[in-house]
Amino acid sequence: RRQKKTASHAVTDLENTKDCSQAGKPLFCPSHPTEELRLFCEQCDQPVCRDCVVDRHRQHPYDFTGNVIHRHGDALRELLKNTQQHMGTLEDVLSQIDGMGSAVRSRAEAVATEICLFASGYVKAVEEHRDRLLKQLEDLKVQKENLLHLQKAQLQQLLLDMRTGVEFTERLLTSGSDLEILITKGVVASRLAKLNSVAYNTHPSVDDGIQFSPQERAGQCCGYEVFGAILNKVVDPARCTLHGEDLHSARQNELTGFTLLCNDTTGERMGRGGEALRVTITHKDKRHCAVKPTVCDNGDGTYRISYSPEEPGLYAVCVYVKGQHVQGSPFTLMVKNKFREHQGVFHCCTFCSSGGQKAARCACGGTMPGGYQGCGHGHKGHPGCPHWSCCGQVKESSECLGGPLSDTSQRSLLRTVAL
């Protein structure tokens, strides 16, 4: 009724209509009220009357409504069927959405319960770990205090004995007669000498090296991994040691190194890393020539120092921990020339290797009777085992000690290779 074109139309509710035959009454054209709508314009897709066909729908394809109702009705029924299928699908999806919403709420509640249990357990573990750390700290404090009290009592007794001996000796020397001094001299001297020979520590027996490391792994507590540990060890550079097979020797352009082991004031291994470590490697003759080492913190109190010197010579190596030299630092490092590879062949003798050539020579210096310049099995100069033709070394995996081969040796080598 809100549309201008249909405001004057009579609207009838089909469900409330008593006489259903009214739906089958003829319908008249809105433009020509006296004409019944019996035709259907295919182009405009709407029912028309005869006057419409002559007037506005001239030359438009049309047909009687009874002839086209089956085709258009079938298409409409097909669309209806597809729409009904979509409606069923949508209803299923909506049902699944409602079910998923319920599942999400249930799962969220279950996870919230798990989170609360985890958090309460974690809080309990942290509190228990806190109490354990405080107990450990208290025990450590009492232990250090007891050691300090013991040291203090010993030193106070020693001081009292010394003060008594000094006062007696001073009174003897000032008030005693010559005879009294001579009579008691031996006892007093022995007493003073004994007091002077007593060994005592000139520093407190313990230090205040108590630290807390929040990032330190502290194992399991109530099934949870916890962090934070009390560190009471303090590194002592004088007790840190250097280890390595090639500590004092290296080879040019070869990667080598050594290991630093950090210990505390009692000589025990630190067991953790993070110390301030500095290493310098400087050529003694060429001050501008320095090797830049690589320091690897193993995290267990050991440090691997690796380096590759580019020039041979004598180097000075300094290793500092907290700005102080460690035990054995500084020390000298001899860098040898680059490993010289063998230019010859590893053979048994030139006689066999050259096929009996008289001119074949060998660096082992062996000769054979009959004008042979090289070595042979069991003859003069032959080492009696396989050796290098270039320098006479009998160890296959060794460094060459000789210079470049002579022309004769080169020809012998070529002959050997050919054979």
mmCIF file of C-alpha atoms in Angstrom, residues 161-410:
data_model
loop_
_atom_site.group_PDB
_atom_site.id
_atom_site.type_symbol
_atom_site.label_atom_id
_atom_site.label_comp_id
_atom_site.label_asym_id
_atom_site.label_seq_id
_atom_site.Cartn_x
_atom_site.Cartn_y
_atom_site.Cartn_z
ATOM 1 C CA ASP A 161 99.574 -14.615 73.503
ATOM 2 C CA MET A 162 101.778 -12.189 71.585
ATOM 3 C CA ARG A 163 100.695 -9.240 73.712
ATOM 4 C CA THR A 164 101.436 -11.223 76.892
ATOM 5 C CA GLY A 165 104.845 -12.265 75.573
ATOM 6 C CA VAL A 166 105.690 -8.723 74.469
ATOM 7 C CA GLU A 167 104.650 -7.181 77.800
ATOM 8 C CA PHE A 168 106.640 -9.770 79.782
ATOM 9 C CA THR A 169 109.696 -9.285 77.585
ATOM 10 C CA GLU A 170 109.493 -5.481 77.769
ATOM 11 C CA ARG A 171 109.138 -5.611 81.580
ATOM 12 C CA LEU A 172 112.035 -8.047 81.781
ATOM 13 C CA LEU A 173 114.276 -5.818 79.702
ATOM 14 C CA THR A 174 113.341 -2.652 81.570
ATOM 15 C CA SER A 175 113.034 -3.899 85.172
ATOM 16 C CA GLY A 176 114.985 -7.154 85.309
ATOM 17 C CA SER A 177 118.590 -7.445 86.396
ATOM 18 C CA ASP A 178 121.308 -8.688 84.130
ATOM 19 C CA LEU A 179 121.285 -12.060 85.814
ATOM 20 C CA GLU A 180 117.479 -12.373 85.522
ATOM 21 C CA ILE A 181 117.616 -11.503 81.826
ATOM 22 C CA LEU A 182 120.310 -14.078 81.189
ATOM 23 C CA ILE A 183 118.490 -16.758 83.187
ATOM 24 C CA THR A 184 115.120 -16.303 81.403
ATOM 25 C CA LYS A 185 116.534 -15.378 77.990
ATOM 26 C CA GLY A 186 116.259 -18.874 76.583
ATOM 27 C CA VAL A 187 112.635 -19.429 77.618
ATOM 28 C CA VAL A 188 111.511 -15.973 76.481
ATOM 29 C CA ALA A 189 113.318 -16.222 73.133
ATOM 30 C CA SER A 190 111.848 -19.667 72.522
ATOM 31 C CA ARG A 191 108.364 -18.387 73.331
ATOM 32 C CA LEU A 192 108.663 -15.360 71.053
ATOM 33 C CA ALA A 193 110.151 -17.451 68.250
ATOM 34 C CA LYS A 194 107.271 -19.923 68.540
ATOM 35 C CA LEU A 195 104.729 -17.108 68.397
ATOM 36 C CA ASN A 196 106.431 -15.585 65.369
ATOM 37 C CA SER A 197 106.410 -18.930 63.544
ATOM 38 C CA VAL A 198 102.658 -19.411 63.870
ATOM 39 C CA ALA A 199 101.131 -19.256 60.363
ATOM 40 C CA TYR A 200 97.944 -17.244 60.000
ATOM 41 C CA ASN A 201 95.938 -15.872 57.118
ATOM 42 C CA THR A 202 96.350 -12.151 56.577
ATOM 43 C CA HIS A 203 92.926 -11.943 54.920
ATOM 44 C CA PRO A 204 89.471 -13.097 55.990
ATOM 45 C CA SER A 205 89.084 -16.819 55.409
ATOM 46 C CA VAL A 206 85.908 -16.275 53.371
ATOM 47 C CA ASP A 207 84.618 -13.549 51.075
ATOM 48 C CA ASP A 208 81.248 -11.966 50.419
ATOM 49 C CA GLY A 209 80.987 -13.565 46.982
ATOM 50 C CA ILE A 210 77.292 -14.409 47.141
ATOM 51 C CA GLN A 211 75.319 -13.735 43.978
ATOM 52 C CA PHE A 212 71.895 -14.579 42.640
ATOM 53 C CA SER A 213 71.532 -15.552 38.985
ATOM 54 C CA PRO A 214 67.879 -15.366 37.848
ATOM 55 C CA GLN A 215 68.553 -16.955 34.446
ATOM 56 C CA GLU A 216 70.370 -19.987 35.893
ATOM 57 C CA ARG A 217 68.472 -23.265 35.423
ATOM 58 C CA ALA A 218 67.621 -24.783 38.793
ATOM 59 C CA GLY A 219 66.109 -28.103 37.707
ATOM 60 C CA GLN A 220 62.622 -29.363 38.559
ATOM 61 C CA CYS A 221 60.393 -28.300 41.435
ATOM 62 C CA CYS A 222 56.938 -29.888 41.846
ATOM 63 C CA GLY A 223 57.140 -31.019 38.240
ATOM 64 C CA TYR A 224 57.910 -27.529 36.903
ATOM 65 C CA GLU A 225 61.219 -26.244 35.547
ATOM 66 C CA VAL A 226 62.395 -23.349 37.697
ATOM 67 C CA PHE A 227 65.112 -20.760 37.313
ATOM 68 C CA GLY A 228 67.336 -18.886 39.720
ATOM 69 C CA ALA A 229 70.362 -20.103 41.677
ATOM 70 C CA ILE A 230 72.690 -18.799 44.362
ATOM 71 C CA LEU A 231 76.279 -18.472 43.200
ATOM 72 C CA ASN A 232 78.850 -18.313 45.954
ATOM 73 C CA LYS A 233 81.914 -19.111 43.881
ATOM 74 C CA VAL A 234 84.210 -16.294 42.818
ATOM 75 C CA VAL A 235 86.761 -16.870 40.076
ATOM 76 C CA ASP A 236 90.410 -16.562 41.095
ATOM 77 C CA PRO A 237 92.642 -15.663 38.117
ATOM 78 C CA ALA A 238 95.703 -17.025 39.948
ATOM 79 C CA ARG A 239 94.056 -20.474 40.104
ATOM 80 C CA CYS A 240 92.809 -20.536 36.489
ATOM 81 C CA THR A 241 94.879 -22.909 34.337
ATOM 82 C CA LEU A 242 95.645 -23.277 30.636
ATOM 83 C CA HIS A 243 95.503 -26.617 28.857
ATOM 84 C CA GLY A 244 96.371 -27.758 25.343
ATOM 85 C CA GLU A 245 98.706 -30.077 23.467
ATOM 86 C CA ASP A 246 100.011 -27.258 21.256
ATOM 87 C CA LEU A 247 99.985 -24.546 23.895
ATOM 88 C CA HIS A 248 103.445 -23.207 22.993
ATOM 89 C CA SER A 249 103.622 -24.125 19.304
ATOM 90 C CA ALA A 250 101.487 -23.583 16.231
ATOM 91 C CA ARG A 251 101.662 -23.771 12.459
ATOM 92 C CA GLN A 252 101.291 -20.911 10.002
ATOM 93 C CA ASN A 253 97.734 -20.523 8.582
ATOM 94 C CA GLU A 254 96.467 -23.510 10.569
ATOM 95 C CA LEU A 255 93.624 -23.250 13.089
ATOM 96 C CA THR A 256 94.753 -24.234 16.573
ATOM 97 C CA GLY A 257 94.070 -23.220 20.153
ATOM 98 C CA PHE A 258 93.984 -24.058 23.835
ATOM 99 C CA THR A 259 91.503 -24.283 26.719
ATOM 100 C CA LEU A 260 91.194 -22.104 29.814
ATOM 101 C CA LEU A 261 89.851 -23.768 32.970
ATOM 102 C CA CYS A 262 88.460 -21.287 35.515
ATOM 103 C CA ASN A 263 88.612 -22.143 39.222
ATOM 104 C CA ASP A 264 87.433 -20.372 42.352
ATOM 105 C CA THR A 265 89.479 -19.243 45.343
ATOM 106 C CA THR A 266 89.552 -22.792 46.739
ATOM 107 C CA GLY A 267 90.777 -24.294 43.479
ATOM 108 C CA GLU A 268 87.451 -25.884 42.593
ATOM 109 C CA ARG A 269 86.059 -25.642 39.093
ATOM 110 C CA MET A 270 83.578 -22.795 38.610
ATOM 111 C CA GLY A 271 81.101 -24.949 36.698
ATOM 112 C CA ARG A 272 79.556 -21.960 34.888
ATOM 113 C CA GLY A 273 80.553 -19.402 32.296
ATOM 114 C CA GLY A 274 80.080 -15.684 31.863
ATOM 115 C CA GLU A 275 83.497 -14.504 33.101
ATOM 116 C CA ALA A 276 85.161 -11.390 31.673
ATOM 117 C CA LEU A 277 87.901 -12.969 29.538
ATOM 118 C CA ARG A 278 90.436 -11.185 27.309
ATOM 119 C CA VAL A 279 93.175 -12.789 25.174
ATOM 120 C CA THR A 280 95.940 -11.018 23.231
ATOM 121 C CA ILE A 281 98.423 -12.693 20.829
ATOM 122 C CA THR A 282 101.165 -10.316 19.628
ATOM 123 C CA HIS A 283 104.246 -10.917 17.464
ATOM 124 C CA LYS A 284 107.404 -10.121 19.449
ATOM 125 C CA ASP A 285 109.385 -8.794 16.479
ATOM 126 C CA LYS A 286 106.512 -7.212 14.532
ATOM 127 C CA ARG A 287 104.425 -5.167 16.925
ATOM 128 C CA HIS A 288 101.868 -4.373 14.230
ATOM 129 C CA CYS A 289 101.335 -8.087 13.650
ATOM 130 C CA ALA A 290 98.715 -9.469 16.020
ATOM 131 C CA VAL A 291 96.439 -12.477 15.886
ATOM 132 C CA LYS A 292 92.761 -11.998 16.660
ATOM 133 C CA PRO A 293 91.629 -15.034 18.686
ATOM 134 C CA THR A 294 88.098 -16.398 18.988
ATOM 135 C CA VAL A 295 86.845 -17.114 22.523
ATOM 136 C CA CYS A 296 84.066 -19.679 22.956
ATOM 137 C CA ASP A 297 82.330 -19.871 26.327
ATOM 138 C CA ASN A 298 81.396 -23.522 26.934
ATOM 139 C CA GLY A 299 79.162 -22.539 29.840
ATOM 140 C CA ASP A 300 80.793 -25.015 32.255
ATOM 141 C CA GLY A 301 83.740 -22.965 33.460
ATOM 142 C CA THR A 302 85.922 -23.750 30.439
ATOM 143 C CA TYR A 303 86.723 -21.477 27.510
ATOM 144 C CA ARG A 304 88.098 -22.522 24.114
ATOM 145 C CA ILE A 305 90.482 -19.997 22.549
ATOM 146 C CA SER A 306 91.074 -20.572 18.823
ATOM 147 C CA TYR A 307 93.373 -18.673 16.476
ATOM 148 C CA SER A 308 95.130 -18.973 13.099
ATOM 149 C CA PRO A 309 98.464 -17.095 12.829
ATOM 150 C CA GLU A 310 99.289 -15.719 9.387
ATOM 151 C CA GLU A 311 103.014 -15.126 9.920
ATOM 152 C CA PRO A 312 105.645 -17.364 11.524
ATOM 153 C CA GLY A 313 107.744 -16.241 14.460
ATOM 154 C CA LEU A 314 107.666 -15.835 18.220
ATOM 155 C CA TYR A 315 104.464 -14.517 19.801
ATOM 156 C CA ALA A 316 103.536 -13.371 23.298
ATOM 157 C CA VAL A 317 100.183 -14.676 24.536
ATOM 158 C CA CYS A 318 98.375 -12.990 27.435
ATOM 159 C CA VAL A 319 95.198 -14.356 29.007
ATOM 160 C CA TYR A 320 93.296 -12.126 31.433
ATOM 161 C CA VAL A 321 90.327 -12.910 33.662
ATOM 162 C CA LYS A 322 88.753 -9.848 35.228
ATOM 163 C CA GLY A 323 91.776 -7.858 34.110
ATOM 164 C CA GLN A 324 94.343 -10.139 35.831
ATOM 165 C CA HIS A 325 96.767 -12.675 34.351
ATOM 166 C CA VAL A 326 95.789 -16.305 34.788
ATOM 167 C CA GLN A 327 98.232 -18.965 35.915
ATOM 168 C CA GLY A 328 100.931 -19.391 33.230
ATOM 169 C CA SER A 329 100.200 -16.061 31.537
ATOM 170 C CA PRO A 330 101.934 -14.503 29.697
ATOM 171 C CA PHE A 331 103.657 -17.290 27.751
ATOM 172 C CA THR A 332 105.535 -17.536 24.454
ATOM 173 C CA LEU A 333 104.169 -19.155 21.328
ATOM 174 C CA MET A 334 106.364 -20.367 18.463
ATOM 175 C CA VAL A 335 104.612 -20.314 15.083
ATOM 176 C CA LYS A 336 106.396 -22.471 12.536
ATOM 177 C CA ASN A 337 106.300 -22.091 8.778
ATOM 178 C CA LYS A 338 103.476 -23.552 6.772
ATOM 179 C CA PHE A 339 103.506 -27.327 6.582
ATOM 180 C CA ARG A 340 105.757 -28.383 3.695
ATOM 181 C CA GLU A 341 104.311 -31.223 1.690
ATOM 182 C CA HIS A 342 106.456 -33.919 0.120
ATOM 183 C CA GLN A 343 107.362 -33.400 -3.536
ATOM 184 C CA GLY A 344 108.641 -36.956 -4.076
ATOM 185 C CA VAL A 345 107.161 -40.404 -3.720
ATOM 186 C CA PHE A 346 106.942 -42.747 -0.774
ATOM 187 C CA HIS A 347 108.771 -45.857 -2.025
ATOM 188 C CA CYS A 348 110.979 -48.719 -0.887
ATOM 189 C CA CYS A 349 114.114 -47.974 -3.002
ATOM 190 C CA THR A 350 115.097 -46.221 -6.233
ATOM 191 C CA PHE A 351 116.335 -49.477 -7.736
ATOM 192 C CA CYS A 352 112.827 -50.991 -7.618
ATOM 193 C CA SER A 353 110.936 -47.750 -8.214
ATOM 194 C CA SER A 354 112.968 -46.691 -11.278
ATOM 195 C CA GLY A 355 113.142 -50.114 -12.829
ATOM 196 C CA GLY A 356 116.897 -50.485 -12.307
ATOM 197 C CA GLN A 357 117.973 -46.999 -13.494
ATOM 198 C CA LYS A 358 121.581 -46.338 -12.493
ATOM 199 C CA ALA A 359 121.139 -42.549 -12.504
ATOM 200 C CA ALA A 360 118.095 -42.611 -10.190
ATOM 201 C CA ARG A 361 118.951 -40.824 -6.930
ATOM 202 C CA CYS A 362 117.211 -40.696 -3.567
ATOM 203 C CA ALA A 363 117.348 -38.186 -0.735
ATOM 204 C CA CYS A 364 118.103 -40.952 1.782
ATOM 205 C CA GLY A 365 121.675 -40.940 0.420
ATOM 206 C CA GLY A 366 121.823 -44.671 -0.273
ATOM 207 C CA THR A 367 124.034 -46.072 -3.057
ATOM 208 C CA MET A 368 124.536 -49.495 -4.600
ATOM 209 C CA PRO A 369 127.654 -51.177 -6.001
ATOM 210 C CA GLY A 370 128.100 -51.228 -9.721
ATOM 211 C CA GLY A 371 127.666 -47.517 -10.364
ATOM 212 C CA TYR A 372 124.116 -47.181 -9.079
ATOM 213 C CA GLN A 373 123.567 -43.682 -7.693
ATOM 214 C CA GLY A 374 120.393 -44.565 -5.735
ATOM 215 C CA CYS A 375 119.455 -46.842 -2.860
ATOM 216 C CA GLY A 376 118.548 -50.510 -2.843
ATOM 217 C CA HIS A 377 117.323 -53.081 -0.352
ATOM 218 C CA GLY A 378 119.963 -53.790 2.298
ATOM 219 C CA HIS A 379 122.641 -51.571 0.728
ATOM 220 C CA LYS A 380 124.587 -48.606 2.029
ATOM 221 C CA GLY A 381 122.466 -45.698 3.252
ATOM 222 C CA HIS A 382 119.126 -47.417 2.648
ATOM 223 C CA PRO A 383 116.912 -46.944 5.744
ATOM 224 C CA GLY A 384 115.580 -50.458 5.453
ATOM 225 C CA CYS A 385 111.913 -49.414 5.108
ATOM 226 C CA PRO A 386 109.730 -47.310 2.779
ATOM 227 C CA HIS A 387 110.748 -43.643 2.713
ATOM 228 C CA TRP A 388 110.226 -40.393 0.822
ATOM 229 C CA SER A 389 112.392 -39.928 -2.255
ATOM 230 C CA CYS A 390 112.526 -36.139 -1.750
ATOM 231 C CA CYS A 391 113.936 -35.968 1.788
ATOM 232 C CA GLY A 392 114.470 -39.541 3.049
ATOM 233 C CA GLN A 393 111.813 -39.331 5.800
ATOM 234 C CA VAL A 394 110.578 -42.792 6.768
ATOM 235 C CA LYS A 395 107.225 -41.575 8.165
ATOM 236 C CA GLU A 396 104.605 -41.231 5.475
ATOM 237 C CA SER A 397 102.514 -38.601 7.299
ATOM 238 C CA SER A 398 105.387 -36.188 7.962
ATOM 239 C CA GLU A 399 106.675 -32.817 6.847
ATOM 240 C CA CYS A 400 109.161 -32.629 4.013
ATOM 241 C CA LEU A 401 112.627 -31.600 5.190
ATOM 242 C CA GLY A 402 114.331 -31.338 1.811
ATOM 243 C CA GLY A 403 114.378 -28.668 -0.849
ATOM 244 C CA PRO A 404 113.223 -28.924 -4.470
ATOM 245 C CA LEU A 405 114.207 -32.033 -6.387
ATOM 246 C CA SER A 406 117.113 -31.976 -8.809
ATOM 247 C CA ASP A 407 116.606 -32.653 -12.505
ATOM 248 C CA THR A 408 117.812 -36.218 -12.058
ATOM 249 C CA SER A 409 115.431 -36.759 -9.161
ATOM 250 C CA GLN A 410 112.635 -35.203 -11.172
#
